[in-house]
Each structure stands twice: as C-alpha cells, then as structure tokens.
Coordinates of C-alpha atoms in Angstrom, one line a residue:
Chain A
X1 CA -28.7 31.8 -124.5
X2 CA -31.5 29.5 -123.5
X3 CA -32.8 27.1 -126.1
X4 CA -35.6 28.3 -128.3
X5 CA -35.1 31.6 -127.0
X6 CA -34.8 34.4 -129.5
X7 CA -32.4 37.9 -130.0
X8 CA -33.7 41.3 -129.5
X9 CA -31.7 44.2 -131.0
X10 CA -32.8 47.4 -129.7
X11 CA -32.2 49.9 -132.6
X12 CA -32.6 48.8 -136.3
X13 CA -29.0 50.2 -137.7
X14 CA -26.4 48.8 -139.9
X15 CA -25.4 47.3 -136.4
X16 CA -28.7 45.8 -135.7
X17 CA -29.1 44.7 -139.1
X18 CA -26.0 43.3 -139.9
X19 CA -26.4 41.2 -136.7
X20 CA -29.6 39.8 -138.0
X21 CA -28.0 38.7 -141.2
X22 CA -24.7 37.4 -139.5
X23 CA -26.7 35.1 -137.1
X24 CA -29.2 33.5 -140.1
X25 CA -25.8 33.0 -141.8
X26 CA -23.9 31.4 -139.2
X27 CA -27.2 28.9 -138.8
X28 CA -29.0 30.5 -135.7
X29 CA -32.9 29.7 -135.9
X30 CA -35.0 31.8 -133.5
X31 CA -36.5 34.4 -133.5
X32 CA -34.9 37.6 -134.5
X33 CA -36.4 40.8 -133.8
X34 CA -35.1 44.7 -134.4
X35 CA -37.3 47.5 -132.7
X36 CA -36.2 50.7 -134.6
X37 CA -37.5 53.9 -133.8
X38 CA -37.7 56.0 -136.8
X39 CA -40.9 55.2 -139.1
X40 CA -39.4 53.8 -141.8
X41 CA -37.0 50.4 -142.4
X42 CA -33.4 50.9 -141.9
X43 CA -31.2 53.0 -144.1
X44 CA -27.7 54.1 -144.5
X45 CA -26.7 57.3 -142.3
X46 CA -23.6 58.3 -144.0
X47 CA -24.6 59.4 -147.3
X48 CA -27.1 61.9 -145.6
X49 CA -24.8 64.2 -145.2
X50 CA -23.1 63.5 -148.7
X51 CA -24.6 62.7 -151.6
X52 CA -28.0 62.9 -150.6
X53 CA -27.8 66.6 -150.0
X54 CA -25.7 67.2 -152.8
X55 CA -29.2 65.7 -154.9
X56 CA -27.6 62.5 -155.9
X57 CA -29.3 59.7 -154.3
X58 CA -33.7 59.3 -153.3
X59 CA -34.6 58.3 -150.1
X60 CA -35.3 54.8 -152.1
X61 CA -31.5 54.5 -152.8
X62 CA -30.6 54.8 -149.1
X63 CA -32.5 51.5 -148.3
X64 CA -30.3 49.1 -146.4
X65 CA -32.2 46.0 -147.4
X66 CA -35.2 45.3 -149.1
X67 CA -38.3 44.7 -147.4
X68 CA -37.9 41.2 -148.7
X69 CA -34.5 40.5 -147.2
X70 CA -36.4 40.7 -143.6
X71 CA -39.2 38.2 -144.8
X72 CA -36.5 35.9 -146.1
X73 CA -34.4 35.8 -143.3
X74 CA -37.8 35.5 -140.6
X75 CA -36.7 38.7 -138.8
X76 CA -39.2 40.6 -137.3
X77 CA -38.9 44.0 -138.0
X78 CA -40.8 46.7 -135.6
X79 CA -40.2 50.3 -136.8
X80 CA -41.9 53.6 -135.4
X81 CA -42.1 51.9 -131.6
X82 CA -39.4 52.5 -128.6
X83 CA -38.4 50.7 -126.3
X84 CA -39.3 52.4 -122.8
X85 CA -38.4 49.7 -120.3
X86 CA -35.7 47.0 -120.1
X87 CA -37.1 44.4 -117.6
X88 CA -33.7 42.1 -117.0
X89 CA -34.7 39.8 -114.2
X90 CA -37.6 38.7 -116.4
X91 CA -35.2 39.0 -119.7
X92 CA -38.5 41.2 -120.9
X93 CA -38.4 44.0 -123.0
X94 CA -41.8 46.7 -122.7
X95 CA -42.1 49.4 -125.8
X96 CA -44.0 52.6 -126.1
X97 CA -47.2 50.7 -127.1
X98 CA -47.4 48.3 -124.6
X99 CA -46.5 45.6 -126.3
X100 CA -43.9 42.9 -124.5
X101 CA -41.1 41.0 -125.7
X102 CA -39.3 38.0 -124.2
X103 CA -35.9 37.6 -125.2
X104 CA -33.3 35.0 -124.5
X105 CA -30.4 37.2 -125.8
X106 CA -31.0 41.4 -125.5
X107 CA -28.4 43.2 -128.1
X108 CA -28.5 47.3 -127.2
X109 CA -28.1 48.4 -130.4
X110 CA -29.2 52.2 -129.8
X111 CA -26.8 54.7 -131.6
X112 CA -26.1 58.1 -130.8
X113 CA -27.9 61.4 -131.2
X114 CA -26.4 64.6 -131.9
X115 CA -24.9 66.3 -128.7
X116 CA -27.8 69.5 -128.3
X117 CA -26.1 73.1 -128.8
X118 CA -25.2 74.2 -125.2
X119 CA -26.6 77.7 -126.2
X120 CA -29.4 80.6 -125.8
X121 CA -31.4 80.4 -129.5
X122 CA -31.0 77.1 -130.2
X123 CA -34.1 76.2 -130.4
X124 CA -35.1 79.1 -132.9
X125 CA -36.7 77.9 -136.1
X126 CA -34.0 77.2 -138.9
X127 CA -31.4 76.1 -136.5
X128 CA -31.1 71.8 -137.0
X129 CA -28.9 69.2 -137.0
X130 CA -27.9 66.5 -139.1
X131 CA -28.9 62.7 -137.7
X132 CA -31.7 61.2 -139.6
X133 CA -32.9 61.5 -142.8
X134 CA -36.0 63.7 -142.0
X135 CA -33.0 65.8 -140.9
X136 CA -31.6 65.4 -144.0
X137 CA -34.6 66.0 -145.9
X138 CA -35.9 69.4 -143.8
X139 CA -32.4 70.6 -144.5
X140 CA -32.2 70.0 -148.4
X141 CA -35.8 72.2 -148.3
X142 CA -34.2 74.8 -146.5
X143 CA -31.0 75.3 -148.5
X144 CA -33.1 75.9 -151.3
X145 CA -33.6 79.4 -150.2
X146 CA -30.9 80.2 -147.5
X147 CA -28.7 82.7 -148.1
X148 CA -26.7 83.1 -144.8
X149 CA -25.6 79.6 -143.8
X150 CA -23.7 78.5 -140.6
X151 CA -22.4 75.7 -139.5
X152 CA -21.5 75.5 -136.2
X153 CA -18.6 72.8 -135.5
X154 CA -16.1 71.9 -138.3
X155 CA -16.0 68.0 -137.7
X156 CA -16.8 65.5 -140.1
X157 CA -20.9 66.1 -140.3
X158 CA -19.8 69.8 -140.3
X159 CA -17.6 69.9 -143.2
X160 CA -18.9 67.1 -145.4
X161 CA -22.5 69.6 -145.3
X162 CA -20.1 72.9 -146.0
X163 CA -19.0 70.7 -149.2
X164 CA -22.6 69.9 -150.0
X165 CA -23.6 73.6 -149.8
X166 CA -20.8 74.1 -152.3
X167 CA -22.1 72.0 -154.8
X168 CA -25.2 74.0 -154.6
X169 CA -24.4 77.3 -154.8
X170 CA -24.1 78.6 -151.0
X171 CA -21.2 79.5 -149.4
X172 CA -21.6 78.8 -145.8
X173 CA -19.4 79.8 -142.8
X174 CA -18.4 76.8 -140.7
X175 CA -17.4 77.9 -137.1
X176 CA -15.3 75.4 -134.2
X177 CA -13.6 76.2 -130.8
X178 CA -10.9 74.0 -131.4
X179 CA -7.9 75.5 -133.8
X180 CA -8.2 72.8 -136.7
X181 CA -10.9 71.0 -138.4
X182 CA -11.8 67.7 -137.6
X183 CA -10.9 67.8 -134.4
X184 CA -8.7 65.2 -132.6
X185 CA -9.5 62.6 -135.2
X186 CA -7.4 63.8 -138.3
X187 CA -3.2 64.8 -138.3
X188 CA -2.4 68.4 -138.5
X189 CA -1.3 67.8 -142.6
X190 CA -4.8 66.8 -143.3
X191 CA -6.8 69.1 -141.0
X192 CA -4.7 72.4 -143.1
X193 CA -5.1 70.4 -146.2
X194 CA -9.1 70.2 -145.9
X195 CA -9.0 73.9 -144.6
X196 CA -7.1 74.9 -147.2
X197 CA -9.5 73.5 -149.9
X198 CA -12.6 74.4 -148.2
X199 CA -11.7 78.2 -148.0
X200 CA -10.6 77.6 -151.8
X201 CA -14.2 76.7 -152.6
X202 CA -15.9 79.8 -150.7
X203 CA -16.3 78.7 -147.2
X204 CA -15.3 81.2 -144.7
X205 CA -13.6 78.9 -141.6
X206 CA -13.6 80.5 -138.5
X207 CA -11.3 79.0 -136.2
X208 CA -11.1 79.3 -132.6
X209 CA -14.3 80.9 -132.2
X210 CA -16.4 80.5 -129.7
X211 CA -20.3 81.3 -130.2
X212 CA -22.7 82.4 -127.8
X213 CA -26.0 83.2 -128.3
X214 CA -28.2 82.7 -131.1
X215 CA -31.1 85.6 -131.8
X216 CA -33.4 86.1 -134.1
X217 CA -37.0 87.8 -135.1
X218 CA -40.6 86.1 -134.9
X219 CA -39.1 82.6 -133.2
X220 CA -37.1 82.8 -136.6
X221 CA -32.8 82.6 -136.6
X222 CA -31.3 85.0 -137.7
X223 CA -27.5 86.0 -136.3
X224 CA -25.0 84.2 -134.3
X225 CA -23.1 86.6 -131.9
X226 CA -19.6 85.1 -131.2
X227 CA -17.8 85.4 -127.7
X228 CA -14.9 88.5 -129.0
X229 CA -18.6 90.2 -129.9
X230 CA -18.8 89.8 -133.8
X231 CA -22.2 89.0 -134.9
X232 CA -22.8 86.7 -138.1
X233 CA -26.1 86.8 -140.0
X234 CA -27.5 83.4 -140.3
X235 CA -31.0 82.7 -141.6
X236 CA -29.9 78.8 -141.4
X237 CA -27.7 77.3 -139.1
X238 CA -26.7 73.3 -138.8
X239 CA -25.2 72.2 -135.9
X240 CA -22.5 69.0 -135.6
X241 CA -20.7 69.3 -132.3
X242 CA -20.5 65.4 -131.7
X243 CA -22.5 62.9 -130.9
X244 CA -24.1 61.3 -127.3
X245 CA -24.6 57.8 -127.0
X246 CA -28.0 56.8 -126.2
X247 CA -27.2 54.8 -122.7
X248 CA -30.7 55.6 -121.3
X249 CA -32.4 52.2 -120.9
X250 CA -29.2 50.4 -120.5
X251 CA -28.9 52.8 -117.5
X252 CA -32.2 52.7 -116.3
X253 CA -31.8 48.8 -115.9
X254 CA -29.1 49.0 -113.7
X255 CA -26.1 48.3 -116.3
X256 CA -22.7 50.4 -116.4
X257 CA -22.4 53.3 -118.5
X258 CA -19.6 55.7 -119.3
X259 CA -19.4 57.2 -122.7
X260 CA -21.8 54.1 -124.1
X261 CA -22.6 51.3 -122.7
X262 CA -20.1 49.3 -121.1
X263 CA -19.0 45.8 -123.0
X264 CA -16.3 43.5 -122.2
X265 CA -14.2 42.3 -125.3
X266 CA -17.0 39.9 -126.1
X267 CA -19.5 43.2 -126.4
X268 CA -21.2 41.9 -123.3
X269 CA -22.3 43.9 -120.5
X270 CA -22.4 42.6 -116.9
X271 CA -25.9 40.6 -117.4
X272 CA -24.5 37.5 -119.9
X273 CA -28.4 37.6 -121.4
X274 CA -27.7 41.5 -122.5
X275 CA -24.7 42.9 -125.3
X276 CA -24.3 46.3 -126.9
X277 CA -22.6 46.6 -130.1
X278 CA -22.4 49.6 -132.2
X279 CA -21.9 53.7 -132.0
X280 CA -23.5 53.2 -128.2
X281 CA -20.7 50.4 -127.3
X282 CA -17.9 51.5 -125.3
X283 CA -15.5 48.7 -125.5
X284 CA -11.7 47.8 -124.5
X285 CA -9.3 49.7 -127.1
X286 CA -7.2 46.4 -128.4
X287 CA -4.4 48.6 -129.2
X288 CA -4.6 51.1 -126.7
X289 CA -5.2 51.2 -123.0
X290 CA -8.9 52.3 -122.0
X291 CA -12.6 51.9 -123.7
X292 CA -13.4 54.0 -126.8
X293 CA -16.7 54.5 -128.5
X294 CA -16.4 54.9 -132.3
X295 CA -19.4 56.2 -134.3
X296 CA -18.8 54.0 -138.1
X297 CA -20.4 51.9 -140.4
X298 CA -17.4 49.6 -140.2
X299 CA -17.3 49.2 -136.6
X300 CA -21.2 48.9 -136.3
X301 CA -21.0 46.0 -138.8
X302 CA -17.9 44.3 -137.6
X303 CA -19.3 44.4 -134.0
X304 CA -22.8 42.6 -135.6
X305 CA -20.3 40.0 -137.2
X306 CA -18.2 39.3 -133.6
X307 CA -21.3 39.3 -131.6
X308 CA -23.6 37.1 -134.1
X309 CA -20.0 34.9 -134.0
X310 CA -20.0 34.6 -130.2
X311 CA -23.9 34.2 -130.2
X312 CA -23.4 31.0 -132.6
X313 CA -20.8 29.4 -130.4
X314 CA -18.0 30.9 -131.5
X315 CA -17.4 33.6 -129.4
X316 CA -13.6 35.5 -130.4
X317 CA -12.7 39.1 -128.5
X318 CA -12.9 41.9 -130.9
X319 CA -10.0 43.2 -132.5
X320 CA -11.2 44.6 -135.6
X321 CA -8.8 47.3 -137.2
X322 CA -10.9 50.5 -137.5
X323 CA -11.5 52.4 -140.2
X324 CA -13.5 55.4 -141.4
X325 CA -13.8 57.8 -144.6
X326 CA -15.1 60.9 -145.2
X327 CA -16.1 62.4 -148.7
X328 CA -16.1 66.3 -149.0
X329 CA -16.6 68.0 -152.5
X330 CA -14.0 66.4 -154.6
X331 CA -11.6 65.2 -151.5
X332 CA -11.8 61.6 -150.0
X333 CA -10.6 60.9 -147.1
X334 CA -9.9 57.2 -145.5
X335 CA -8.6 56.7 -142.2
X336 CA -6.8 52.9 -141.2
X337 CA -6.1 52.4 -137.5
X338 CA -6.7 55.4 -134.7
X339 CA -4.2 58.1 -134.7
X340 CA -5.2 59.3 -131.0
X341 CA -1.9 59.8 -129.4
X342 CA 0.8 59.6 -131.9
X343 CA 4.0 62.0 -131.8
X344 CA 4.9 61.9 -135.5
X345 CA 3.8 61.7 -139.0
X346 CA 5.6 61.4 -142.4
X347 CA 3.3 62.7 -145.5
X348 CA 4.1 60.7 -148.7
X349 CA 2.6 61.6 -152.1
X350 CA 1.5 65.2 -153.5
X351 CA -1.7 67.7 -151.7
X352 CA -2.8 67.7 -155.5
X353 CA -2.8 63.8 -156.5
X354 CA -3.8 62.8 -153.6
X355 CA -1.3 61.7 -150.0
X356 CA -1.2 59.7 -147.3
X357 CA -0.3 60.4 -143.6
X358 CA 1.6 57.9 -141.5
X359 CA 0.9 58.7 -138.1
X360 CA 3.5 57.0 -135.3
X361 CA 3.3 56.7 -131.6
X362 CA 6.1 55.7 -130.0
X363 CA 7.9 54.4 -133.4
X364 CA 4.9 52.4 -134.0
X365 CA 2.8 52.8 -136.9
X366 CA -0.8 53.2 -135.6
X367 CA -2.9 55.1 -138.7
X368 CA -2.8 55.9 -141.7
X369 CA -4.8 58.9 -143.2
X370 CA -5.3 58.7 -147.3
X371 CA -6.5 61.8 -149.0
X372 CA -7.9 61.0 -152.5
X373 CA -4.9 57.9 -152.5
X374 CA -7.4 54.1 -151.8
X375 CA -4.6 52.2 -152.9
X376 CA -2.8 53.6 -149.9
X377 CA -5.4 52.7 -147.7
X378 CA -6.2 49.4 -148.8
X379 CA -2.6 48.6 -148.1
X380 CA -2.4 50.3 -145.0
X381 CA -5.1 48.4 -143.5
X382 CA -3.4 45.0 -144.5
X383 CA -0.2 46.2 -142.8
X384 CA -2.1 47.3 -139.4
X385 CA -4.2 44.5 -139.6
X386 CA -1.5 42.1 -139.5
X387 CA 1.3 43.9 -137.2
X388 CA 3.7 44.3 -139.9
X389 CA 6.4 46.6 -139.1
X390 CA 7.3 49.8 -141.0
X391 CA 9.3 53.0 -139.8
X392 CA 10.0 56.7 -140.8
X393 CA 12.9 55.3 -142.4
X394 CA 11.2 53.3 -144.9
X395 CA 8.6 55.9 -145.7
X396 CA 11.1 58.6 -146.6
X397 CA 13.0 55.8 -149.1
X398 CA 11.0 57.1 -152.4
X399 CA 11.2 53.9 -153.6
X400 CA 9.5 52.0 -150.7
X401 CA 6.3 50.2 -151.5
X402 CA 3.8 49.5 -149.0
X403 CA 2.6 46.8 -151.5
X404 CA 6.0 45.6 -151.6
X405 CA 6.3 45.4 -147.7
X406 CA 3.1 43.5 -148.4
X407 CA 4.3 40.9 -150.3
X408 CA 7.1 40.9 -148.6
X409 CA 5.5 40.2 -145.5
X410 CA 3.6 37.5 -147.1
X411 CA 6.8 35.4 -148.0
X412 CA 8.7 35.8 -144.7
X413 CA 7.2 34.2 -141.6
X414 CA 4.7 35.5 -139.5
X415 CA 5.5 38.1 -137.1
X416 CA 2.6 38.7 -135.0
X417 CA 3.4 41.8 -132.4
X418 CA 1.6 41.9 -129.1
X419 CA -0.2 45.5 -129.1
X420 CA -2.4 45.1 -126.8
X421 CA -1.1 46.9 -124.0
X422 CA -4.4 47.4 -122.1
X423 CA -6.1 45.5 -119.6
X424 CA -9.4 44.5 -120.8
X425 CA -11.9 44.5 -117.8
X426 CA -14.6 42.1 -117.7
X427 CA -13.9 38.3 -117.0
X428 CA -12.9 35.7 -119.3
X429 CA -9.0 36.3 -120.7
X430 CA -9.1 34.8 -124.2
Chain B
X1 CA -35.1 45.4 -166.8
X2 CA -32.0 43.9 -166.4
X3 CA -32.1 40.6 -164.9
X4 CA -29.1 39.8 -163.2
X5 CA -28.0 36.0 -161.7
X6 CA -25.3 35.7 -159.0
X7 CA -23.9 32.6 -158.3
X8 CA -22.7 31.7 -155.2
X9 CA -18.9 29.3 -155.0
X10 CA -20.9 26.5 -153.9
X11 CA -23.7 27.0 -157.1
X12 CA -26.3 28.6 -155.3
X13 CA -27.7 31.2 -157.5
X14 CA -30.1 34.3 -156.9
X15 CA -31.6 35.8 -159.9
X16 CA -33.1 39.5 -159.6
X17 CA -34.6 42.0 -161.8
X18 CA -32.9 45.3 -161.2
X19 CA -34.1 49.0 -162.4
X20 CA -31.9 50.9 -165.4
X21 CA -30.0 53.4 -163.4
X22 CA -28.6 51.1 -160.7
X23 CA -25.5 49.5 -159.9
X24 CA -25.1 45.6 -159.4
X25 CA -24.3 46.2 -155.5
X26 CA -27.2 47.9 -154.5
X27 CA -29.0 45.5 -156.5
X28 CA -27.3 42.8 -154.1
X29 CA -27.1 45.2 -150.7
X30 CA -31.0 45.4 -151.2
X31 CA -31.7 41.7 -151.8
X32 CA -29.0 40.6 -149.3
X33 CA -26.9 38.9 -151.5
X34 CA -24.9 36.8 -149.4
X35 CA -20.8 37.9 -150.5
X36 CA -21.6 41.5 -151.1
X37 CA -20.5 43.3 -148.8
X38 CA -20.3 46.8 -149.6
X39 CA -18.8 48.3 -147.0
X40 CA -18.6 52.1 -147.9
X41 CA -22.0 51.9 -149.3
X42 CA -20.5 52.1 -153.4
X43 CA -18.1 55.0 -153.0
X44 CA -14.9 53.6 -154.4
X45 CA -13.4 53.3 -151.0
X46 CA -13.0 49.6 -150.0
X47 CA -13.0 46.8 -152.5
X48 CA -15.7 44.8 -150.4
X49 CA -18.2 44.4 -153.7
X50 CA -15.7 42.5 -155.4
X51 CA -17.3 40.2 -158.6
X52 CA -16.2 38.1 -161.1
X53 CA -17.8 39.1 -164.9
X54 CA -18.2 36.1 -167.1
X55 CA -15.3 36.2 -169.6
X56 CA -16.2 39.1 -172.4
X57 CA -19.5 40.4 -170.2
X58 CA -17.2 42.9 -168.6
X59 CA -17.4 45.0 -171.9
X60 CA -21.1 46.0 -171.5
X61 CA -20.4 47.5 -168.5
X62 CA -18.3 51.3 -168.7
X63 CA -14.8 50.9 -168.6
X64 CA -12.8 50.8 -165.6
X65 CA -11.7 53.7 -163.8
X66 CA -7.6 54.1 -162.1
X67 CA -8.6 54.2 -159.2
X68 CA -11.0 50.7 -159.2
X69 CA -8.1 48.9 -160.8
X70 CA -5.8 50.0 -158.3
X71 CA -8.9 49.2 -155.5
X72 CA -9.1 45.5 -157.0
X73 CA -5.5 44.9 -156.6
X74 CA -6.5 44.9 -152.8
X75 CA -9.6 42.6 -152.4
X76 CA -9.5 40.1 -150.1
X77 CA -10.2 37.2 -153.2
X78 CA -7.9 36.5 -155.6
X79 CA -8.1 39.2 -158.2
X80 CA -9.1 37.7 -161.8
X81 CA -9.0 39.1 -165.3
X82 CA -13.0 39.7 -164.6
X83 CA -12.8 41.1 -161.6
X84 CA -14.8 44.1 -161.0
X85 CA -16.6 46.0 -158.0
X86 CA -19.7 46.0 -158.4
X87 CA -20.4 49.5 -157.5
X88 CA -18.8 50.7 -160.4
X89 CA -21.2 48.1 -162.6
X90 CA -24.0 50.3 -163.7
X91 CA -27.0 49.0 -165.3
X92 CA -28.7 50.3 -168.3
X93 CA -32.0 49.7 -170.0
X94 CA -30.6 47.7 -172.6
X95 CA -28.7 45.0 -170.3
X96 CA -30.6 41.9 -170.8
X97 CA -29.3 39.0 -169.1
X98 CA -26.1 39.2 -166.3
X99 CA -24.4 36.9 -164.5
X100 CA -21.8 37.2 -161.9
X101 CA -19.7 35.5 -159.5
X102 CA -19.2 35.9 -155.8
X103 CA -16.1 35.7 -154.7
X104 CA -15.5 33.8 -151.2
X105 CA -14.4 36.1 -149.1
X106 CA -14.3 39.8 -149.0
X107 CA -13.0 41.1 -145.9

C-alpha cells in the first residue's frame, strides 16, 4: 500500500466492519472508508431469520456498532450508495452518485444475495426471500395473516424461518429437491434428527420434491404446483435456495471469478492494490484441495482480522478453523471444521440431551456437528484447531473425554500434522 | 441507567451508560469495546464475551445457567471464579454502578 494512502471496503458487513476495527487496532492511520448499500449502518444478518422473526429482538438490537464506534475510530461510513465502477489502473473507485474515491488498498467486501427462484410465478406478490432486514421486516408483516406458508428449500435460512413460524402459530410446509435437510452441509444423524423434530412441531417436510410453477390470482400467490402434479395452497411463500456471490464489479474490472472472487491465501486477488474477504471470497481450502466460499459470521470476521494483519505488515495465510451454528425452535446446532467429504461418523450423547457427530474422512477427524451439546463444540474446535488426533476408537470408549484428550494434548509435546494437502494457487509459498 | 466501566489489562477503562433490558455485550459490541468479541452475537454458543465480575458483583446479576458454566470452561483466558459471559449479564433498572474486566484474549 502506498503511504498516506487509505482502505476502501466495498460492502459495510461484519467483514467490512471488522476490518475497519482490526486495522485501527493494529495501529493503521488512514483513511478508512466502507460504502454499504442498504440505507442504514451495518447490522447483524443472522438473527434475521431467528430471533428477530420469532419477535425477540428491534431493529435497534441488531446494530453492529454504534454510530459512535465509526466517529471514534475516523471511519468513514457511506450507506445507501453503490459502487458502480471499479477503476484499477487509476486505484479509483466511482459510486452510483458520482462521487469518486481514491484508494491505496481496495478490499471487495460484497456478500451474497439470495440465488432468484428458477421458476414461472416467482415474482407474484407474497413470494420473498430472506437477505436483509427489510426482508425480514416485510416478512414478519405478512406472517401476521398468512395461513398457507411455504418454504421453498429446507437449508439453513429455510428451516431456522419454518422454526420461527412455529413459535408463532403457523405451521408451514418447507419443500427441497435434495432427500435431507440441510443439504450437503450437515451428517445424515443430524439432517433426520432436525426432520424429525420439525415434523414433531407441525411442519409438513416434503422431501424430494421438485416444484414448478408458481400461480396465483390478481398478481397475488396463491398455489405451488409440484413436478408429480400435486398442487399446494400457498398465500405466502419464502424462498432459501442458496446464496450467489456478488462478483459483479470484481468481474467487470477484469479480476478472476469463480464461485466469488478469487483470493490467494493472503485474500488477495491478482491486482496486489485489490483483496476480497468475506461470503464473496473464494479462497484455497487449507484442509482440503480446491477454493470454497463459506457464507458465516465467523469467517467474515476472521478474514477482516488476517487481512487487516497482512495490511499492517504482518501478512500470515489464512487457516482459520471454520465454524458455523444454526438455532431452530429449541435445537442449536454448532458445526467445527467442514464435513464435505467424509466416509464416516460416530454419534456420541442422547437425540434428547443433546449429541455430537464426529464426521471422518479418510480416518481423519475433520468436523464435528453438536446438537444442543457447546461443551462439545468448544472442545472440538480446540482439537481441530490444533491437529490433535482422535479415532472411532476413542469415541466409542464411553469413558473418553475430549476435554481430557485436551489436556492431555496440552502436557505432551506438540504434534502439529500437515493437512494441507492442496496446492494453493497464487504466488508467494508461506 | 446502569453505568457500566470496563477496564482493559493494561488499565484503560471505558465507562458507558447502558439501557435496563440489555446485556453487558451488546452494551460493549455497540460501543466497540476492544476484548469483546462476541462472536455468535449472545447466543450461548462460543465463549468469546468472556468477563471477569469484581469479587461478590457477580450476585446482582441472574445466576448462571449449565450450559454457560460448561461454555466458560472453554474460553480462551484463564477461567476465574468471576468469570462470566457477558451475554448472559443482563442489566436491570436498579444496577447502579458495574465494573468488569477484559480478559486478554478471547479467541
């Protein structure tokens, strides 16, 4: 970065905001400026789809920062303006109104947006999604009065609103192609143990299903007509089908894109003046071959703290452990680690105190899924963090302690495995 | 209104006045309380809002829950006889005067 030159973070997210904090911390004394595109400051996403449509929380609660943490700090905060054009021979970046800024470092800091459902009707009044907290907002309005709710794609978003409609009353009917909820990104014990407890509070799961058309009456929704020819009613439908990441200026100015924006292990793209951190990122797996994108609050904010590292001087390749959780009706779940790939699992604990899932590939412990069980969790992510070894063997001991192991661990020397099996592209081997 | 103080391990202190009916993090996630961390946003989930009480304050506050004792024995900071998270430290109209400690790490 040149000297006296300041950061621009395109998007104004935990991401972009936790940068801004991480580089005033770690001493850095330009300028700092977030362009966000939603009118108001910065907020947290992920109790949208939880507790603020169960009632619990104001818009005022989801505040990220007070408006005095900006003016503390000297970061410039630009809400309700977009950035339209991403100038990188002349480091400048133009925005919907005209105005231009100069940047010495560029952070793309852009999110994701809910993937549009690929399907006639959807674009009939009463069919949403869930993203922002206008969203979130129209949607608490509207399930005041609905009475025939769908939910079209049992994922995380998917479910964690079917649990909010719970607590208020409705029981909706949450449809998904694939054959088990959540997707890819859950073991087959927790997917049937979330199904199982859905249906138990009144959702009808269908499974498999594939719909088709949306109709309605007067530009209004008002049935879903599935592919084997059943028709729902549905005078509300929510829609979480995944997320794309929003690549479009990075791709208009010439950098690669597949998935997100691609970063090296630093989170720096191609042009050293221009890094993308974040759900938009698409980044070298440290413990897997490939890139992956991952849409969390923990990865947006650990990605602010590597990049605001390497932007201070001391620039590290990002290895963060992942981790995510999920809170439907009574049932928390916390994921440690990526379970994408493994060939076995061992379920300790009891469906109605609360479990864990140790997921394996290849005899190598690589997540850990904790229904209603933190303690598990915590621990878990201590173990993964720091490479220490544990097999199907210890798991199915009932007197094995991951604690213990812990400790253990702790008093016997270090052991660090190599798990990084990729090859990171980009330059610059650590 | 409550008026809470948290002091930093070097001394640094930030005092704040918080509303009745919120919890010591968001008071410090608001203000950007340097140490606070918060990473699941005060849903029991990850011990990064880790505090230390002053000795015998801890009893204003509601009592602690299983699953935040069993969360504490994971924070990243030595756990302490005062250690609490402070999601689970919710303020109430007749709190007067607070103090806590930051811990020095919490990830």
């Amino acid at each position: 970065m040149s000297p006296g030159s300041g950061v621009v973070v395109v998007g104004a997210g935990q991401a972009a905001v936790q940068l801004a904090e991480s580089l005033r911390e770690a001493g850095f004394t330009g300028p700092v400026t977030l362009v966000g595109e939603e009118p108001r400051p910065p907020y947290q996403r992920p109790p949208l789809s939880k507790e603020y449509l169960a009632g619990k929380v104001t818009p005022e609660d989801l505040v990220l920062r007070g408006e005095w943490f900006y003016a503390d700090r000297g970061v410039e905060l630009l809400v309700g303006r977009r950035a339209v054009h991403l100038d990188r021979a002349g480091r400048r970046l133009t925005l919907d109104d005209g105005a231009v800024l100069s940047y010495g470092h560029l952070v793309l800091a852009t999110g994701a947006r809910p993937r549009p459902l690929p399907i006639p009707g959807a674009d009939l009044d009463g069919v949403g999604n869930l993203h922002t907290l206008g969203d979130a907002q129209e949607l608490r309005e509207r399930m005041e009065s609905a009475r025939d709710v769908v939910v079209i794609g049992a994922g995380f978003i998917g479910l964690e609103f079917a649990a909010a409609c719970g607590a208020r009353g409705v029981s909706p009917v949450v449809l998904d192609v694939a054959g088990q909820v959540m997707g890819r990104a859950v073991s087959a014990p927790v997917a049937a143990h979330f199904a199982e407890r859905h249906q138990r509070n009144g959702t009808r799961l269908l499974l498999g299903r594939t719909p088709v058309e949306l109709t309605g009456r007067g530009g209004k929704v008002g049935a879903m007509r599935l592919a084997d020819g059943e028709s729902l009613p549905a005078d509300m439908v929510v829609t979480g089908i995944g997320v794309l990441p929003n690549v479009e200026l990075a791709e208009a100015a010439g950098l690669e894109t597949a998935d997100g924006i691609v970063v090296d292990q630093y989170l720096r793209t191609a042009d050293p003046a221009v890094s993308a951190i974040g759900d938009c990122a698409a980044f070298p797996d440290p413990r897997g071959v490939g890139r992956i994108r991952l849409e969390s609050v923990q990865n947006a904010a650990d990605q602010a703290r590597c990049l605001a590292a390497a932007l201070t001087g001391t620039a590290r390749p990002y290895t963060t452990l992942p981790w995510f959780w999920s809170y439907q009706g009574d049932l928390r779940l916390q994921i440690a680690g990526l379970s994408t790939g493994h060939d076995h699992t061992v379920v300790r604990g009891e469906p109605d105190e609360g479990f864990s899932v140790f997921c394996f590939r290849e005899g190598s412990l690589v997540a850990v899924e904790s229904v209603n069980r933190a303690p598990d969790h915590m621990a878990a992510r201590r173990l993964l963090t720091a490479g220490i070894r544990v097999t199907p063997d210890d798991l199915s001991d009932p007197g094995f302690s991951l604690r213990t192991q812990l400790t253990r661990a702790a008093a016997a020397p270090a052991r660090h495995q190599p798990r990084n099996r990729g090859t990171p592209s980009g330059t610059g081997a650590a | 209104m409550p008026k809470v103080t948290f002091v930093q391990p070097d001394g640094v202190e930030t005092v704040l006045d918080l509303p009745a009916g919120s919890t010591v993090m968001r008071g410090a996630v608001a203000a950007g309380v340097r140490g606070v961390v918060a990473e699941c946003g005060g849903n029991l989930m990850c011990a990064t809002c880790h505090v230390y009480t002053v000795d015998g304050a801890g009893d204003v506050f509601a009592a602690m829950t299983d699953d935040e004792d069993e969360l504490l024995d994971c924070t990243a900071a030595p756990r302490r006889d005062t250690s609490r998270l402070s999601c689970q430290l919710g303020l109430t109209e007749g709190m007067d005067e607070l103090v806590v400690h930051v811990p020095g790490a919490q990830t």
